[in-house]
Short mmCIF file of C-alpha atoms in Angstrom, two decimals:
data_model
loop_
_atom_site.label_atom_id
_atom_site.label_comp_id
_atom_site.label_asym_id
_atom_site.label_seq_id
_atom_site.Cartn_x
_atom_site.Cartn_y
_atom_site.Cartn_z
CA MET A 201 -42.21 43.60 64.47
CA LEU A 202 -39.12 45.18 62.94
CA GLU A 203 -40.08 48.53 64.43
CA GLU A 204 -40.74 46.93 67.82
CA VAL A 205 -37.33 45.25 67.87
CA ASN A 206 -35.69 48.46 66.70
CA ASN A 207 -37.19 50.32 69.66
CA ILE A 208 -36.06 47.87 72.34
CA VAL A 209 -32.38 47.59 71.41
CA GLU A 210 -29.79 50.32 71.78
CA TYR A 211 -26.77 48.58 70.26
CA PRO A 212 -28.24 46.07 67.77
CA THR A 213 -26.28 43.07 66.55
CA ALA A 214 -28.12 40.71 64.25
CA PHE A 215 -27.42 37.00 64.30
CA ALA A 216 -28.75 33.86 62.64
CA GLY A 217 -29.78 30.66 64.37
CA GLY A 218 -31.50 27.44 63.47
CA PHE A 219 -33.47 24.43 64.62
CA ASP A 220 -33.82 20.82 63.60
CA GLU A 221 -35.71 20.49 60.32
CA GLY A 222 -37.79 17.72 61.90
CA TYR A 223 -39.89 20.43 63.49
CA LEU A 224 -41.04 21.49 60.02
CA GLU A 225 -43.69 18.77 60.20
CA VAL A 226 -45.57 21.13 62.53
CA PRO A 227 -47.70 23.68 60.60
CA ASP A 228 -45.82 26.82 59.57
CA GLU A 229 -48.21 29.07 61.49
CA VAL A 230 -47.28 27.33 64.75
CA LEU A 231 -43.55 27.63 64.13
CA ILE A 232 -43.79 31.25 63.06
CA THR A 233 -45.92 32.10 66.09
CA SER A 234 -43.36 30.45 68.36
CA MET A 235 -40.59 32.52 66.80
CA LYS A 236 -42.34 35.83 66.23
CA GLU A 237 -44.80 36.24 69.08
CA HIS A 238 -42.84 34.56 71.85
CA GLN A 239 -39.21 35.18 70.99
CA ARG A 240 -39.29 38.14 68.57
CA PHE A 241 -37.39 36.07 66.02
CA PHE A 242 -37.72 36.66 62.29
CA HIS A 243 -38.48 33.49 60.37
CA VAL A 244 -36.71 32.62 57.11
CA VAL A 245 -38.23 31.32 53.87
CA ASP A 246 -36.76 30.14 50.56
CA ALA A 247 -37.38 31.66 47.12
CA ASN A 248 -40.71 29.83 46.90
CA GLY A 249 -41.90 31.01 50.30
CA ALA A 250 -41.33 27.68 52.04
CA LEU A 251 -40.32 27.95 55.69
CA LEU A 252 -36.70 27.07 56.44
CA PRO A 253 -35.27 25.77 59.77
CA HIS A 254 -33.53 29.05 60.49
CA PHE A 255 -34.28 32.34 62.20
CA ILE A 256 -32.78 35.81 62.55
CA SER A 257 -32.73 37.73 65.80
CA VAL A 258 -31.14 40.84 67.24
CA ARG A 259 -28.99 41.13 70.33
CA ASN A 260 -28.74 44.34 72.34
CA GLY A 261 -24.97 44.61 72.45
CA ASN A 262 -21.89 43.85 70.40
CA ALA A 263 -20.85 40.58 68.78
CA GLU A 264 -18.74 39.41 71.73
CA HIS A 265 -19.57 35.79 72.70
CA ILE A 266 -22.21 35.75 69.98
CA ASP A 267 -21.93 31.95 69.70
CA ASN A 268 -23.17 31.62 73.26
CA VAL A 269 -26.03 34.01 72.54
CA ILE A 270 -27.04 31.98 69.48
CA ALA A 271 -26.89 28.71 71.39
CA GLY A 272 -28.98 30.14 74.23
CA ASN A 273 -31.66 31.46 71.88
CA GLU A 274 -31.78 28.18 69.97
CA LYS A 275 -32.24 26.27 73.23
CA VAL A 276 -35.17 28.46 74.28
CA LEU A 277 -36.80 28.16 70.87
CA VAL A 278 -36.37 24.39 70.71
CA ALA A 279 -38.14 24.06 74.05
CA ARG A 280 -41.15 25.90 72.59
CA LEU A 281 -41.04 23.93 69.37
CA GLU A 282 -40.89 20.69 71.32
CA ASP A 283 -44.06 21.72 73.18
CA ALA A 284 -45.73 22.61 69.89
CA LYS A 285 -44.77 19.27 68.33
CA PHE A 286 -46.07 17.42 71.39
CA PHE A 287 -49.45 19.20 71.27
CA TYR A 288 -49.70 18.68 67.52
CA HIS A 289 -49.38 14.94 67.89
CA GLU A 290 -51.45 14.64 71.08
CA ASP A 291 -54.34 16.63 69.63
CA GLN A 292 -54.62 14.21 66.73
CA LYS A 293 -55.25 11.30 69.12
CA HIS A 294 -58.85 12.48 69.57
CA ASP A 295 -61.59 13.38 67.10
CA ILE A 296 -63.58 16.57 66.68
CA ASP A 297 -66.54 15.26 68.69
CA PHE A 298 -64.22 14.76 71.67
CA TYR A 299 -63.25 18.44 71.68
CA ASN A 300 -66.69 19.70 70.73
CA TYR A 301 -68.28 17.92 73.68
CA LYS A 302 -65.95 19.75 76.05
CA LEU A 303 -67.41 23.08 74.92
CA GLU A 304 -70.61 22.18 76.82
CA VAL A 305 -68.87 22.97 80.10
CA VAL A 306 -66.92 26.02 78.93
CA SER A 307 -68.64 29.31 79.74
CA PHE A 308 -69.28 31.74 76.92
CA HIS A 309 -70.19 34.21 79.68
CA ALA A 310 -71.65 33.68 83.12
CA LYS A 311 -74.95 35.24 81.95
CA LEU A 312 -75.02 33.70 78.48
CA GLY A 313 -74.53 29.98 78.83
CA SER A 314 -71.83 27.77 77.38
CA VAL A 315 -69.68 28.14 74.28
CA ALA A 316 -71.53 25.13 72.87
CA ALA A 317 -74.87 26.92 73.28
CA HIS A 318 -73.39 30.00 71.57
CA THR A 319 -72.35 27.86 68.60
CA ARG A 320 -75.85 26.37 68.35
CA ARG A 321 -77.34 29.86 68.22
CA ALA A 322 -74.77 30.91 65.61
CA LYS A 323 -75.49 27.78 63.56
CA ALA A 324 -79.22 28.60 63.58
CA LEU A 325 -78.49 32.20 62.65
CA ALA A 326 -76.17 31.10 59.83
CA ALA A 327 -78.98 28.95 58.41
CA ILE A 328 -81.34 31.94 58.47
CA ILE A 329 -78.80 34.14 56.66
CA ALA A 330 -78.03 31.40 54.13
CA GLY A 331 -81.73 31.15 53.37
CA ARG A 332 -81.89 34.89 52.71
CA LEU A 333 -78.91 34.58 50.36
CA ALA A 334 -80.40 31.59 48.51
CA PHE A 335 -77.52 29.22 49.28
CA THR A 336 -77.65 25.89 47.49
CA ASP A 337 -78.49 22.71 49.41
CA ASP A 338 -74.81 21.73 49.27
CA GLN A 339 -73.71 25.09 50.67
CA GLN A 340 -76.28 24.92 53.44
CA ALA A 341 -75.18 21.40 54.40
CA LYS A 342 -71.54 22.45 54.61
CA LEU A 343 -72.46 25.59 56.52
CA ALA A 344 -74.45 23.51 59.01
CA ARG A 345 -71.43 21.28 59.58
CA ALA A 346 -69.15 24.28 60.02
CA GLY A 347 -71.61 25.82 62.47
CA GLU A 348 -71.62 22.59 64.43
CA ILE A 349 -67.86 22.36 64.97
CA TYR A 350 -66.33 25.79 64.36
CA LYS A 351 -65.13 26.31 67.94
CA PHE A 352 -63.81 22.79 68.63
CA ASP A 353 -60.15 23.79 68.42
CA LEU A 354 -60.53 25.96 71.55
CA MET A 355 -60.29 22.75 73.54
CA THR A 356 -57.14 21.42 71.86
CA GLY A 357 -53.79 21.51 73.59
CA MET A 358 -52.25 23.58 70.80
CA VAL A 359 -54.74 26.43 71.08
CA GLY A 360 -54.57 26.20 74.85
CA GLU A 361 -50.84 26.91 74.58
CA PHE A 362 -50.97 29.27 71.58
CA ASP A 363 -54.32 31.07 71.73
CA GLU A 364 -53.30 33.23 68.76
CA LEU A 365 -53.83 30.13 66.63
CA GLN A 366 -57.55 29.71 67.29
CA GLY A 367 -59.31 29.19 63.99
CA ILE A 368 -56.01 28.56 62.24
CA MET A 369 -55.56 25.25 64.03
CA GLY A 370 -59.27 24.62 63.62
CA GLU A 371 -58.74 24.60 59.87
CA LYS A 372 -55.57 22.50 60.10
CA TYR A 373 -57.11 19.87 62.34
CA ALA A 374 -60.42 19.82 60.43
CA ASN A 375 -58.49 18.99 57.27
CA LEU A 376 -56.51 16.30 59.08
CA PHE A 377 -59.72 14.81 60.47
CA GLY A 378 -61.21 14.57 56.97
CA GLU A 379 -63.66 17.46 57.01
CA ASP A 380 -64.60 19.12 53.73
CA ALA A 381 -62.05 21.79 52.77
CA ALA A 382 -64.79 24.45 52.57
CA VAL A 383 -65.89 23.61 56.12
CA ALA A 384 -62.30 23.82 57.36
CA GLN A 385 -61.78 27.17 55.65
CA ALA A 386 -64.95 28.59 57.22
CA ILE A 387 -63.69 27.58 60.66
CA ARG A 388 -60.59 29.72 60.16
CA GLU A 389 -62.41 32.61 58.53
CA HIS A 390 -65.16 33.05 61.10
CA TYR A 391 -62.80 35.12 63.27
CA MET A 392 -62.26 37.62 60.45
CA PRO A 393 -61.83 40.51 60.43
CA ILE A 394 -59.73 40.67 63.58
CA SER A 395 -59.45 44.46 63.38
CA ALA A 396 -61.53 47.30 61.94
CA ASP A 397 -59.56 47.25 58.69
CA GLY A 398 -58.51 43.61 58.83
CA GLU A 399 -58.71 40.95 56.13
CA LEU A 400 -62.25 39.75 55.41
CA PRO A 401 -63.36 36.14 54.89
CA ALA A 402 -62.85 34.96 51.31
CA SER A 403 -65.44 32.17 51.14
CA ASP A 404 -69.20 32.58 51.29
CA LEU A 405 -69.37 29.97 54.07
CA GLY A 406 -66.76 31.87 56.06
CA LYS A 407 -68.56 35.17 55.54
CA VAL A 408 -71.91 33.84 56.74
CA LEU A 409 -70.41 31.99 59.71
CA ALA A 410 -68.50 35.14 60.70
CA LEU A 411 -71.71 37.20 60.49
CA ALA A 412 -73.65 34.65 62.54
CA ASP A 413 -71.00 34.36 65.25
CA LYS A 414 -70.71 38.13 65.61
CA LEU A 415 -74.43 38.88 65.46
CA ASP A 416 -75.24 36.31 68.13
CA SER A 417 -72.55 37.81 70.35
CA LEU A 418 -73.99 41.29 69.86
CA LEU A 419 -77.58 40.28 70.56
CA SER A 420 -76.69 38.06 73.52
CA PHE A 421 -74.47 40.58 75.26
CA PHE A 422 -76.94 43.41 74.66
CA ALA A 423 -79.80 41.32 76.05
CA GLY A 424 -77.59 40.48 79.01
CA GLY A 425 -77.17 44.19 79.74
CA MET A 426 -73.51 44.34 78.68
CA VAL A 427 -73.63 47.24 76.22
CA PRO A 428 -70.38 49.13 75.51
CA SER A 429 -70.26 52.59 77.02
CA GLY A 430 -67.66 55.27 76.42
CA SER A 431 -64.31 53.63 75.85
CA ASN A 432 -65.35 50.57 77.85
CA ASP A 433 -65.82 47.56 75.57
CA PRO A 434 -64.46 44.48 77.37
CA TYR A 435 -66.13 42.00 75.01
CA ALA A 436 -64.91 43.70 71.80
CA LEU A 437 -68.47 44.28 70.60
CA ARG A 438 -67.51 47.34 68.57
CA ARG A 439 -64.99 45.23 66.68
CA ALA A 440 -67.66 42.57 66.12
CA ALA A 441 -70.09 45.19 64.83
CA SER A 442 -67.47 46.67 62.50
CA GLY A 443 -66.81 43.17 61.21
CA VAL A 444 -70.49 42.68 60.41
CA VAL A 445 -70.72 46.04 58.66
CA ASN A 446 -67.54 45.49 56.64
CA ILE A 447 -68.51 42.00 55.49
CA LEU A 448 -71.96 43.17 54.39
CA ALA A 449 -70.61 46.23 52.61
CA ASP A 450 -67.82 44.34 50.87
CA ASN A 451 -70.28 41.81 49.45
CA LYS A 452 -73.14 44.26 48.87
CA TRP A 453 -75.46 41.88 50.70
CA ASP A 454 -78.84 43.47 51.42
CA LEU A 455 -79.73 41.71 54.65
CA ASP A 456 -82.50 42.82 56.98
CA ILE A 457 -80.70 42.44 60.30
CA ASP A 458 -83.85 43.26 62.25
CA GLY A 459 -85.75 40.43 60.58
CA ILE A 460 -82.85 37.97 60.79
CA LEU A 461 -82.42 38.50 64.53
CA SER A 462 -86.16 38.25 65.09
CA ASP A 463 -86.17 34.89 63.30
CA LEU A 464 -83.33 33.71 65.55
CA ILE A 465 -85.28 34.77 68.63
CA ALA A 466 -88.25 32.72 67.42
CA ASP A 467 -85.95 29.68 67.16
CA ILE A 468 -84.56 30.32 70.64
CA ASN A 469 -88.02 30.69 72.17
CA ALA A 470 -89.08 27.42 70.55
CA ASP A 471 -86.25 25.45 72.20
CA ALA A 472 -84.84 27.35 75.17
CA VAL A 473 -82.88 24.38 76.54
CA LYS A 474 -81.02 23.80 73.29
CA PHE A 475 -79.93 27.41 72.93
CA GLY A 476 -78.91 27.80 76.56
CA LEU A 477 -79.84 31.36 77.52
CA PRO A 478 -81.25 32.16 80.97
CA GLU A 479 -84.90 33.25 81.10
CA GLU A 480 -84.02 36.81 82.09
CA VAL A 481 -81.79 37.18 79.03
CA MET A 482 -84.34 35.55 76.72
CA ALA A 483 -86.94 38.02 77.91
CA GLU A 484 -84.74 40.89 76.72
CA LEU A 485 -83.74 39.55 73.29
CA GLN A 486 -86.51 41.15 71.22
CA ASN A 487 -86.23 44.37 73.20
CA ASN A 488 -82.60 44.70 72.09
CA VAL A 489 -82.92 44.01 68.36
CA ALA A 490 -83.33 47.70 67.56
CA ALA A 491 -80.40 48.53 69.83
CA VAL A 492 -78.16 46.11 67.94
CA VAL A 493 -79.27 47.57 64.59
CA ASN A 494 -78.55 51.08 65.87
CA PHE A 495 -75.16 49.90 67.13
CA LEU A 496 -74.35 48.62 63.66
CA THR A 497 -75.49 51.93 62.19
CA ASP A 498 -73.08 53.72 64.52
CA ARG A 499 -70.27 51.62 62.99
CA VAL A 500 -71.43 52.73 59.53
CA VAL A 501 -71.24 56.34 60.68
CA LYS A 502 -67.70 55.79 61.97
CA ALA A 503 -66.62 54.08 58.75
CA LEU A 504 -68.05 56.87 56.58
CA GLN A 505 -66.41 59.50 58.76
CA ASP A 506 -63.09 57.72 58.34
CA GLU A 507 -63.63 57.88 54.57
CA GLY A 508 -64.12 61.66 54.79
CA VAL A 509 -67.80 61.66 53.79
CA ARG A 510 -69.67 64.87 54.60
CA ARG A 511 -71.66 64.81 57.83
CA ASP A 512 -74.96 65.78 56.18
CA ILE A 513 -74.59 62.93 53.68
CA ILE A 514 -73.89 60.52 56.55
CA ASN A 515 -77.05 61.74 58.30
CA ALA A 516 -79.06 61.41 55.09
CA VAL A 517 -78.20 57.72 54.72
CA THR A 518 -78.16 56.64 58.36
CA LYS A 519 -81.36 58.44 59.38
CA ASN A 520 -83.47 56.90 56.66
CA ASN A 521 -84.75 53.64 58.18
CA PHE A 522 -82.77 51.53 55.73
CA ALA A 523 -83.18 47.85 56.55
CA ASP A 524 -79.57 47.06 55.66
CA THR A 525 -76.21 48.72 56.16
CA THR A 526 -75.06 47.98 52.61
CA GLN A 527 -77.53 50.48 51.20
CA MET A 528 -76.20 53.11 53.59
CA PHE A 529 -72.71 52.76 52.15
CA GLU A 530 -73.93 52.69 48.56
CA SER A 531 -76.16 55.74 48.96
CA ALA A 532 -73.39 57.68 50.70
CA GLN A 533 -70.97 56.93 47.88
CA VAL A 534 -73.51 57.94 45.22
CA LEU A 535 -74.47 61.19 46.95
CA ALA A 536 -70.83 62.10 47.52
CA ALA A 537 -70.09 61.47 43.84
CA HIS A 538 -72.90 63.74 42.62
CA VAL A 539 -73.10 66.45 45.28
CA ASN A 540 -71.39 68.95 42.99
CA ASP A 541 -73.42 68.14 39.87
CA ALA A 542 -75.14 71.13 38.27
CA ASN A 543 -78.67 69.85 38.93
CA PHE A 544 -78.03 68.52 42.44
CA ARG A 545 -79.09 71.53 44.50
CA GLU A 546 -82.32 72.29 42.66
CA GLY A 547 -83.20 68.61 42.48
CA VAL A 548 -82.67 68.07 46.20
CA GLU A 549 -84.59 71.24 47.08
CA ALA A 550 -87.54 69.93 45.06
CA LEU A 551 -87.39 66.55 46.81
CA THR A 552 -87.12 68.08 50.28
CA ARG A 553 -90.15 70.26 49.60
CA VAL A 554 -92.10 67.11 48.77
CA MET A 555 -90.79 65.24 51.80
CA ARG A 556 -91.61 68.04 54.22
CA LEU A 557 -95.24 67.81 53.20
CA THR A 558 -95.44 64.02 53.20
CA THR A 559 -93.66 63.70 56.55
CA LYS A 560 -96.34 65.85 58.19
CA ASN A 561 -99.29 64.52 56.21
CA ALA A 562 -99.80 60.78 55.93
CA THR A 563 -102.44 59.25 53.66
CA ASP A 564 -103.65 55.80 52.72
CA ALA A 565 -105.13 57.03 49.47
CA THR A 566 -104.02 55.80 46.06
CA VAL A 567 -103.75 58.11 43.10
CA ASP A 568 -106.98 58.57 41.15
CA VAL A 569 -106.26 60.28 37.83
CA ALA A 570 -109.93 61.26 37.57
CA LEU A 571 -109.37 63.72 40.42
CA PHE A 572 -106.59 65.63 38.65
CA GLU A 573 -107.56 69.24 38.07
CA ASN A 574 -104.57 70.53 36.11
CA ALA A 575 -101.87 69.41 33.70
CA ALA A 576 -99.11 69.65 36.32
CA GLU A 577 -100.75 66.95 38.43
CA LYS A 578 -100.85 64.58 35.49
CA ALA A 579 -97.30 65.48 34.45
CA LEU A 580 -95.81 64.73 37.89
CA PHE A 581 -97.72 61.48 38.21
CA GLU A 582 -96.53 60.33 34.79
CA ALA A 583 -92.96 61.47 35.56
CA VAL A 584 -92.65 59.60 38.85
CA ALA A 585 -94.15 56.30 37.67
CA PRO A 586 -91.06 55.18 35.68
CA VAL A 587 -88.75 56.07 38.60
CA ALA A 588 -90.11 53.08 40.52
CA THR A 589 -88.73 50.74 37.86
CA VAL A 590 -85.21 52.20 37.90
CA ASP A 591 -82.62 49.84 39.38
CA GLY A 592 -79.38 50.93 41.04
CA THR A 593 -78.85 53.80 43.45
CA ASP A 594 -76.90 55.94 40.99
CA ALA A 595 -79.57 55.66 38.31
CA LYS A 596 -82.33 56.14 40.88
CA LEU A 597 -80.76 59.38 42.12
CA ALA A 598 -80.45 60.68 38.55
CA ALA A 599 -84.11 59.90 37.87
CA LEU A 600 -85.18 61.63 41.09
CA LEU A 601 -83.17 64.78 40.37
CA ASN A 602 -84.74 64.89 36.91
CA LEU A 603 -88.16 65.24 38.54
CA GLN A 604 -87.28 68.81 39.55
CA PRO A 605 -89.08 70.61 36.68
CA ALA A 606 -92.23 68.52 37.18
CA VAL A 607 -92.18 69.10 40.96
CA ALA A 608 -91.64 72.84 40.51
CA ALA A 609 -94.53 73.10 38.05
CA TYR A 610 -96.70 71.00 40.35
CA PHE A 611 -96.29 73.35 43.30
CA GLU A 612 -96.63 76.36 41.04
CA GLU A 613 -100.05 75.25 39.77
CA THR A 614 -101.37 73.07 42.58
CA MET A 615 -102.57 73.78 46.10
CA VAL A 616 -102.15 70.53 47.98
CA MET A 617 -103.91 71.19 51.28
CA VAL A 618 -107.36 72.04 49.94
CA GLU A 619 -110.66 71.64 51.80
CA ASP A 620 -111.91 68.83 49.58
CA GLU A 621 -110.57 65.75 51.40
CA ALA A 622 -110.65 63.50 48.35
CA VAL A 623 -108.67 65.96 46.23
CA LYS A 624 -106.24 66.71 49.06
CA ASN A 625 -105.52 63.05 49.73
CA ASN A 626 -105.16 62.36 46.00
CA ARG A 627 -102.54 65.10 45.74
CA LEU A 628 -100.77 63.83 48.85
CA ALA A 629 -100.78 60.33 47.33
CA THR A 630 -98.92 61.67 44.29
CA LEU A 631 -96.35 63.38 46.52
CA HIS A 632 -95.97 60.23 48.64
CA ALA A 633 -95.16 58.34 45.46
CA VAL A 634 -92.27 60.77 44.93
CA ALA A 635 -91.17 60.61 48.57
CA ASP A 636 -91.29 56.81 48.63
CA GLU A 637 -88.84 56.64 45.73
CA ALA A 638 -86.65 59.31 47.29
CA THR A 639 -86.27 57.40 50.55
CA LYS A 640 -84.87 54.45 48.60
CA VAL A 641 -81.80 56.65 48.09
CA ALA A 642 -81.63 58.85 51.18
CA ASN A 643 -83.45 61.07 53.64
CA PHE A 644 -83.02 64.23 51.60
CA LEU A 645 -84.29 66.34 54.48
CA GLU A 646 -80.93 65.79 56.15
CA LEU A 647 -78.90 67.17 53.23
CA ASP A 648 -77.44 70.64 53.43
CA VAL A 649 -77.65 71.73 49.81
CA LYS A 650 -76.03 75.04 50.69
CA SER A 651 -72.83 73.02 51.09
CA ALA A 652 -73.11 71.77 47.53
CA ASN A 653 -71.14 73.76 44.99
#
């Protein structure tokens, strides 16, 4: 804000003003919003960070009649603070159920039902995610309560007047109304992050509720035919998708978004009235799951580009049919860290040779050691078997690159595509075992090893 104020005044004169300390009973966030967002005032705190009943502002002009300027600014601010104090007290005259009920008649979108229906879908989705993450019974109970009420503050007078405080006042009021502190915190955190690089939720309940809220929005709007195009994104779906990707990556949560959304759709189809979507939108839900997953992958691409990751590495991790975005980030980081290792080029070339063959030649066969005809076949089979037990992407990549001598000897001594179908499929099965492990790290066919030094 300092830069903003600096740019709108030509002859700055700073001055201090104040307000009655009785207004300090209103939450700090409300007072600061009133000063900062509406009046461009700078708030004042003491040495311990406690808000004081004073402000600093800047006049465009000299100090002449500055007392009148101060008095005028104080009068304007007090009017806003009086409104805030009024709403703060009035809102507490009703309970959460009173406000939550009102959400039934507030439209989430004309095609997508009410806000209340949106929260029921998000609550169901949060339960599905919590199950995947093995939340305790206590966590699931608190998450269910948060999912039930997390939008109630939208109907309060305070948020109606200061919409910047949505979520913030939800937490404040939830605490005042006796809700569990973890539930109240999740209500505030579900809006996070509010920008591509914004602060992420701190609590597990907040993280899951934020994921559920954003994922339902993405699926619902996509099914309703409202997909962002070009620079047009009126429902901030790109921001929602970035939020999902960032939360997952930050927590290294391996969540199968495709499966999670499909489970939600099953719940919706089982009780269409409860979840409030029109039939024409419901009919398109499953058809748009892949589109949502691809949309999230696009956000991964953007994030990796912003980090300066090489394009071929980005392609290798995003064109690999990974079920979760977290693995995309992890694989990209590992590949970028090792791309200049001495054995990287030869190791990748060996893996890509294997993957070219397996991509074109599928087989259902399992390896039969009795069909081996040379030592190289046995050596590769025995070399790849331990790779399957290696945990961690970094260690897995190292193990794969170390297969290079065995792969080279295999192709030197072995003709894969022979006329004997049993032998051919047995050899393909060995190569598929290599390729299957390789795809747990990346699609090596997308890597440009000529770019590796």
